[in-house]
Amino acid sequence: MESLWLLIPLSVMLAFIIGVLFWWAAGDGQFDDLEGPGERVLQDNDGTPESVHNKTA
Amino acid sequence: MNIMEMPLVPTRDLFNSYTDPDTTRSCFHCGLSVLRDRKFGVLFDGRFRPLCCAGCEAVANTIMDAGLGDYYRERSAMPAADGILNNGGTSRRLTEFDLPAVQSNYVASTDAGEPKSTLFYIDGVTCNACLWLAESALKRVPGVASASVNYITHRAEVKWCDTKTTLAFIMDSVTRVGLRAMPVAAAGRQVSRAKERRTLFIQLGVALLAMMQVMMFTVPLYFTSADDVSHEAQRLMQWASLLLTLPVVLYAAKPFWQGALRDLRTRHLSMDAPVALAIASTFTASLWSLFAEHGALYFDSISMFVFLLLASRYLESSIHDRALSRIERLTNAVPAVATRLVGYPDSRESSDITTAALNAGDVILIPTGHVIAADSVLLEGVSEVCEVNEAIITGESRPVTHSVGSKLIGGTLNLGAPLIARVTRVGAMSTLASIARLTERTMGERPQLMALADRVARVVAPTLIALACIAGVVWFFIDSTQSFNVAVAVLAVTCPCAIALAAPLAYTSATLTISNSGLLIARGHVLEVLPTITDVVFDKTGTLSTGNFSITKILTADGITRDEALEIASALEMGAAHPIAGAIKKLASHNSVLIAQQLHLIPGDGVEGVIDGKTYRLGNRAFACFNTNDDDAFVLSREGKWLATFEAEDALKADAAITIFSLAQSGLTVHLLSGDRISRVKNVAAQLGIDDEHVSAAQTPSQKLAYLEQLRKAGRKVIMIGDGVNDAPVLAAADVSIAMASGADLPRLTADAVLLSSRLATIVSALQLARGTKRIIRQNFVWAILYNLIAIPLALVNVINPAWAAIGMGASGLIVVLNSMRLLRRVM
């Protein structure tokens, strides 16, 4: 049972850290668009605009 | 039908009417059929891909040149054809956005030297690849620092340097790839709403996190005896629960505190007040128990309660957002700049002015193809009659003919010669603004059942408070140590949560699901009335057909062949863009050498032209043959003598027959009222399997109204499906009216729901969902009432311990939420 004295405060701290991280991420707009980043990974395989210009030039 | 009143601006339907089923080649860009003799194309993956028109070729070339060919690999839907066709028209007007006064509306204020920030709405999107295309096109504009498209809201945030590029150039870059970018006004509502929504999301997340963690501490204790866990460990877990509940009470529950404060100020009790009271009392009681080291703790109940209520709020706000963004697009219809004639009528000197700066009484000039900037009265048209496409307001795709003195609506499109008009109403008084306002109002409407639930909850809440107090006092005399516990237990275990959520959440979920399927519900009572419907009335055959005409029959005079007649008609219709003209041109030989000269378009009647020195007319019978005997036929004449008659037919929607079959299957009587002639209506009814006794042709609006009244007098509940324009009074008389909208927004004023998709089957699934909603609400109520009937007496006699209070309250709410969520998951 002694382990509870460590684990419970730890879990509370963890919950608060997660809470702050979530607060920051949501405030930063990271949950505003849950579809876009996934699509971009699949589609945007052409690197920077410059390299594309070179490719098409 | 006056075929000449068809729009001069091509529409998608019209475009489809050019397609030829015999052709197997389809346009690489837009997917429409490619005419045999067209030579447009683009090289992709080393192969020549055919394209249907110069518009698609320009777009495809731009896409390939920019190295964005992946769009064609990734897309899952064809682009919207009108986006391509309107190409030339929009880019011409984009430069308006570079005027400083206009630009300032769309650019968020930034420090000098910093990139400017503008929000665009990307229109014409059909799949995710379109959004990627728009984003890539924006990023490739020199001077654009960053561009990011939100895949859910279709909004693009662009940061750009005004020294290197212009707003018009940025918008044009999107136009060139076949989409449209409309800047969204920087100031105002949607910014603060987005912020509000984000805050609500964080509060929801905090409550969820706290709820889960607090339950980790409390739930195991409910299932173990006190000996298993040492007293000290239990105390530790209780303190941990308090710590985790603090953010919930202080931060996540903020909307309820604010609501309760507002209630106190306005002395009008809403649901927020009892909710706040429940949170406050349970939290205080738990706090007191914690310090006094005996009594019940409700920390888990509090966080669960807050989470459940916030979840339903969040769901509701997402529906409101959807509706609001539609309103925003509507208000974007007004051009940013108007041309004002300062010295009218003495001089014709014109100057550009921002639309916002227009005042009633100003005289404005509206060039051909421009959008009318404000509600106004026509003073002068260069030609006798003017043509205005009022589709955005009325849903009527045919142009409306106006003469001097008639009213023009801001946001509509001038298709004819330049007009001069005097502004009558601006800003909040304008037609567009009032449509937006009314739409917003209907969003606030609640179905009767929901209002009833609110009232019940409002009565229940004070009753519970009183009950808790009485129980406390009674128990003070029985056992004073238990008095407070009982009072709090009564409050906690019977939170009006389940009752308050029973109806709203089910309605919210159903509304969201139905809107997603393409039926926008505009009035609160729709979902409530739909399950009781007994009759479905289709107003107009147009609601069942696609608007794609094809020529079914050609009658010719002696000495002229069918092909010759078609060739002449095709030459006369050279520049015309109405559906029947398209159907004729499709049938006619493409190798025709005939050229019509001195073409005159007589709006409402037809077209006149000279071929080989002879005057031909094509249009309604009165016009073509100088005959008073007018009918629906489309007639070709030479020097006033009849040559040929074309009969056109509108193709039925692909899912019309199955929709009517499923409606009949679910026990509904299907009616068809139409203003068309009997033979055509009978034909349509026969194809669709509608009983003859329920079909009425050649009906005037007042006859339709009488028909409807008769049905309703017989005790039938009627759903009316119309176009929402000419039939507005008829629609209004039905129990539920559905307007078939094609980008039009006025229907929302008169109709209870607007069918945005062209799928008729959506109506069937909406009916089914409405029935399901009714069932689920009934289940919710039965459960909530049953639960309270059992829980309250148990709490009153003090047999409910904290474990059961928490689980009971949480579960009763959760069951209601989950039961309602079933309406969300149902795939339509």
Coordinates of N, CA and C in Angstrom, one line a residue, chain A residues 1 4-6 8-9 11-12 14-16 18-20 22-23 26-37 39-40 42-49 52-53 55-56, chain B residues 64-68 70 74 128-129 132 135-136 139-140 148-153 198 201-206 209 213 217 228-230 232-233 236-237 240 243-244 247 251:
Chain A
M1 N 0.8 -1.2 0.0 CA 0.0 0.0 0.0 C 0.8 1.3 0.0
L4 N 1.1 3.6 -3.0 CA 0.0 4.5 -3.3 C 0.5 6.0 -3.0
W5 N 1.3 6.1 -2.0 CA 1.8 7.5 -1.6 C 2.6 8.1 -2.7
L6 N 3.2 7.3 -3.5 CA 4.0 7.8 -4.6 C 3.1 7.9 -5.9
I8 N -0.3 7.9 -6.4 CA -1.4 8.8 -6.5 C -1.0 10.3 -6.8
P9 N -0.1 10.8 -6.0 CA 0.4 12.2 -6.4 C 1.0 12.2 -7.8
S11 N 0.0 10.4 -10.3 CA -1.0 10.4 -11.3 C -1.8 11.7 -11.4
V12 N -1.9 12.4 -10.2 CA -2.5 13.7 -10.2 C -1.6 14.7 -11.0
L14 N 0.5 13.9 -13.3 CA 0.4 13.6 -14.7 C -0.8 14.1 -15.4
A15 N -2.0 14.0 -14.6 CA -3.2 14.5 -15.2 C -3.1 16.0 -15.4
F16 N -2.5 16.7 -14.5 CA -2.3 18.2 -14.7 C -1.4 18.5 -15.9
I18 N -1.0 16.6 -18.5 CA -1.8 16.3 -19.7 C -2.8 17.4 -20.0
G19 N -3.4 17.9 -18.9 CA -4.4 19.0 -19.0 C -3.7 20.2 -19.6
V20 N -2.6 20.6 -19.1 CA -1.9 21.8 -19.6 C -1.5 21.6 -21.1
F22 N -2.9 19.7 -23.2 CA -4.1 19.7 -24.0 C -4.6 21.2 -24.2
W23 N -4.5 21.9 -23.1 CA -5.0 23.3 -23.1 C -4.1 24.1 -24.2
A26 N -4.9 22.7 -27.9 CA -6.2 23.2 -28.3 C -6.2 24.7 -28.6
G27 N -5.6 25.4 -27.7 CA -5.5 26.9 -27.9 C -4.7 27.2 -29.1
D28 N -3.7 26.3 -29.5 CA -2.9 26.5 -30.6 C -3.6 26.2 -31.9
G29 N -4.8 25.6 -31.8 CA -5.5 25.3 -33.0 C -5.2 23.9 -33.6
Q30 N -4.6 23.1 -32.8 CA -4.2 21.8 -33.3 C -5.4 20.8 -33.5
F31 N -6.5 21.1 -32.8 CA -7.7 20.3 -33.0 C -8.7 20.8 -34.0
D32 N -8.4 22.0 -34.6 CA -9.3 22.6 -35.4 C -9.5 21.9 -36.7
D33 N -8.5 21.2 -37.2 CA -8.6 20.5 -38.5 C -8.0 19.1 -38.3
L34 N -8.8 18.1 -38.1 CA -8.2 16.8 -37.8 C -8.0 16.0 -39.1
E35 N -8.5 16.5 -40.2 CA -8.4 15.8 -41.4 C -7.2 16.2 -42.3
G36 N -7.0 17.5 -42.3 CA -6.0 18.1 -43.2 C -4.6 17.5 -43.1
P37 N -4.0 17.5 -41.9 CA -2.7 17.0 -41.8 C -2.5 15.6 -42.4
E39 N -4.3 14.2 -44.7 CA -4.4 14.2 -46.2 C -3.1 14.8 -46.8
R40 N -2.5 15.8 -46.1 CA -1.3 16.4 -46.6 C -0.2 15.5 -46.7
L42 N -0.3 12.4 -47.3 CA -0.5 11.5 -48.5 C -0.2 12.3 -49.8
Q43 N -0.6 13.5 -49.8 CA -0.6 14.2 -51.1 C 0.7 15.1 -51.3
D44 N 1.2 15.7 -50.3 CA 2.2 16.7 -50.5 C 3.6 16.0 -50.6
N45 N 3.8 15.3 -51.7 CA 5.1 14.6 -51.8 C 6.1 15.3 -52.7
D46 N 5.8 16.6 -53.0 CA 6.6 17.3 -54.0 C 7.6 18.3 -53.4
G47 N 7.8 18.3 -52.0 CA 8.7 19.1 -51.4 C 8.4 20.6 -51.5
T48 N 9.5 21.4 -51.6 CA 9.3 22.9 -51.6 C 8.8 23.3 -52.9
P49 N 8.2 24.5 -53.0 CA 7.8 25.1 -54.3 C 9.0 25.2 -55.3
V52 N 9.8 22.1 -57.1 CA 8.8 21.8 -58.1 C 9.1 22.7 -59.4
H53 N 9.4 24.0 -59.1 CA 9.7 24.8 -60.3 C 10.8 24.3 -61.1
K55 N 11.7 21.2 -61.3 CA 11.2 20.0 -61.9 C 10.5 20.2 -63.2
T56 N 9.6 21.2 -63.1 CA 8.7 21.5 -64.3 C 9.5 22.3 -65.3
Chain B
M64 N -1.0 21.3 -64.3 CA 0.2 20.6 -64.7 C 1.5 21.4 -64.7
D65 N 1.4 22.7 -65.2 CA 2.5 23.6 -65.2 C 3.0 23.9 -63.8
A66 N 2.1 23.9 -62.8 CA 2.5 24.2 -61.4 C 3.0 22.9 -60.8
G67 N 3.1 21.8 -61.5 CA 3.6 20.6 -60.9 C 2.6 20.0 -59.9
L68 N 1.3 20.3 -60.1 CA 0.3 19.8 -59.1 C -0.5 18.6 -59.7
D70 N -0.5 15.7 -59.2 CA -0.9 14.7 -58.2 C -2.4 14.8 -57.9
E74 N -5.0 11.8 -56.8 CA -5.5 11.7 -55.4 C -7.0 12.0 -55.3
N128 N -11.2 16.1 -51.1 CA -10.0 16.7 -50.3 C -8.9 17.1 -51.3
A129 N -8.8 16.4 -52.4 CA -7.7 16.8 -53.4 C -7.9 18.2 -53.8
W132 N -6.3 20.4 -51.3 CA -4.9 20.4 -51.4 C -4.4 21.2 -52.6
E135 N -4.6 24.8 -51.7 CA -3.5 25.2 -50.8 C -2.2 25.3 -51.5
S136 N -1.9 24.3 -52.4 CA -0.7 24.3 -53.2 C -0.6 25.5 -54.1
K139 N 0.2 28.6 -52.0 CA 1.6 28.6 -51.6 C 2.5 29.0 -52.7
R140 N 2.2 28.7 -53.9 CA 3.0 29.0 -55.0 C 3.0 30.4 -55.5
S148 N -2.7 28.0 -45.3 CA -3.1 26.7 -44.7 C -4.6 26.6 -44.9
V149 N -5.0 25.5 -45.4 CA -6.4 25.3 -45.7 C -7.0 24.3 -44.6
N150 N -8.1 24.7 -44.0 CA -8.7 23.8 -43.0 C -9.6 22.9 -43.8
Y151 N -9.4 21.6 -43.7 CA -10.1 20.6 -44.5 C -11.5 20.4 -44.1
I152 N -11.8 20.9 -42.9 CA -13.2 20.7 -42.4 C -14.1 21.9 -42.7
T153 N -13.5 23.1 -42.5 CA -14.3 24.3 -42.7 C -14.2 24.9 -44.1
R198 N -13.6 27.1 -29.4 CA -12.3 26.5 -28.9 C -12.3 26.5 -27.4
F201 N -14.3 23.7 -26.3 CA -13.6 22.4 -26.5 C -12.6 22.1 -25.4
I202 N -11.9 23.2 -25.0 CA -10.9 23.0 -24.0 C -11.6 22.6 -22.6
Q203 N -12.7 23.3 -22.4 CA -13.5 23.0 -21.1 C -14.0 21.6 -21.1
L204 N -14.4 21.2 -22.3 CA -14.9 19.8 -22.5 C -13.8 18.8 -22.2
G205 N -12.6 19.1 -22.8 CA -11.5 18.2 -22.6 C -11.0 18.1 -21.1
V206 N -11.0 19.3 -20.5 CA -10.6 19.3 -19.1 C -11.6 18.5 -18.2
L209 N -11.0 14.8 -18.9 CA -9.8 14.3 -18.2 C -10.0 14.2 -16.7
Q213 N -10.0 10.7 -14.4 CA -9.0 10.5 -13.4 C -9.6 10.4 -12.0
F217 N -9.9 7.1 -9.0 CA -9.7 7.1 -7.5 C -11.0 6.6 -6.8
D228 N -10.0 -3.0 3.0 CA -9.0 -3.3 2.0 C -8.0 -2.2 1.8
V229 N -8.6 -1.0 1.8 CA -7.7 0.2 1.6 C -7.6 0.9 3.0
S230 N -6.4 1.3 3.3 CA -6.2 1.9 4.6 C -6.9 3.3 4.6
E232 N -5.8 6.1 5.6 CA -4.9 7.1 5.1 C -4.9 7.2 3.5
A233 N -4.8 6.0 2.9 CA -4.8 5.9 1.5 C -6.1 6.5 0.9
L236 N -6.0 10.1 1.0 CA -5.1 10.6 0.0 C -5.9 10.7 -1.4
M237 N -6.6 9.6 -1.6 CA -7.4 9.6 -2.9 C -8.4 10.7 -2.9
A240 N -6.8 13.9 -3.7 CA -6.4 13.9 -5.1 C -7.6 14.2 -5.9
L243 N -8.3 17.9 -5.8 CA -7.4 18.7 -6.7 C -7.8 18.6 -8.1
L244 N -8.3 17.4 -8.5 CA -8.6 17.2 -9.9 C -10.0 17.9 -10.3
P247 N -10.2 22.2 -11.2 CA -10.2 22.9 -12.5 C -11.6 22.7 -13.2
Y251 N -12.9 26.1 -13.9 CA -12.7 26.5 -15.2 C -13.8 25.9 -16.2

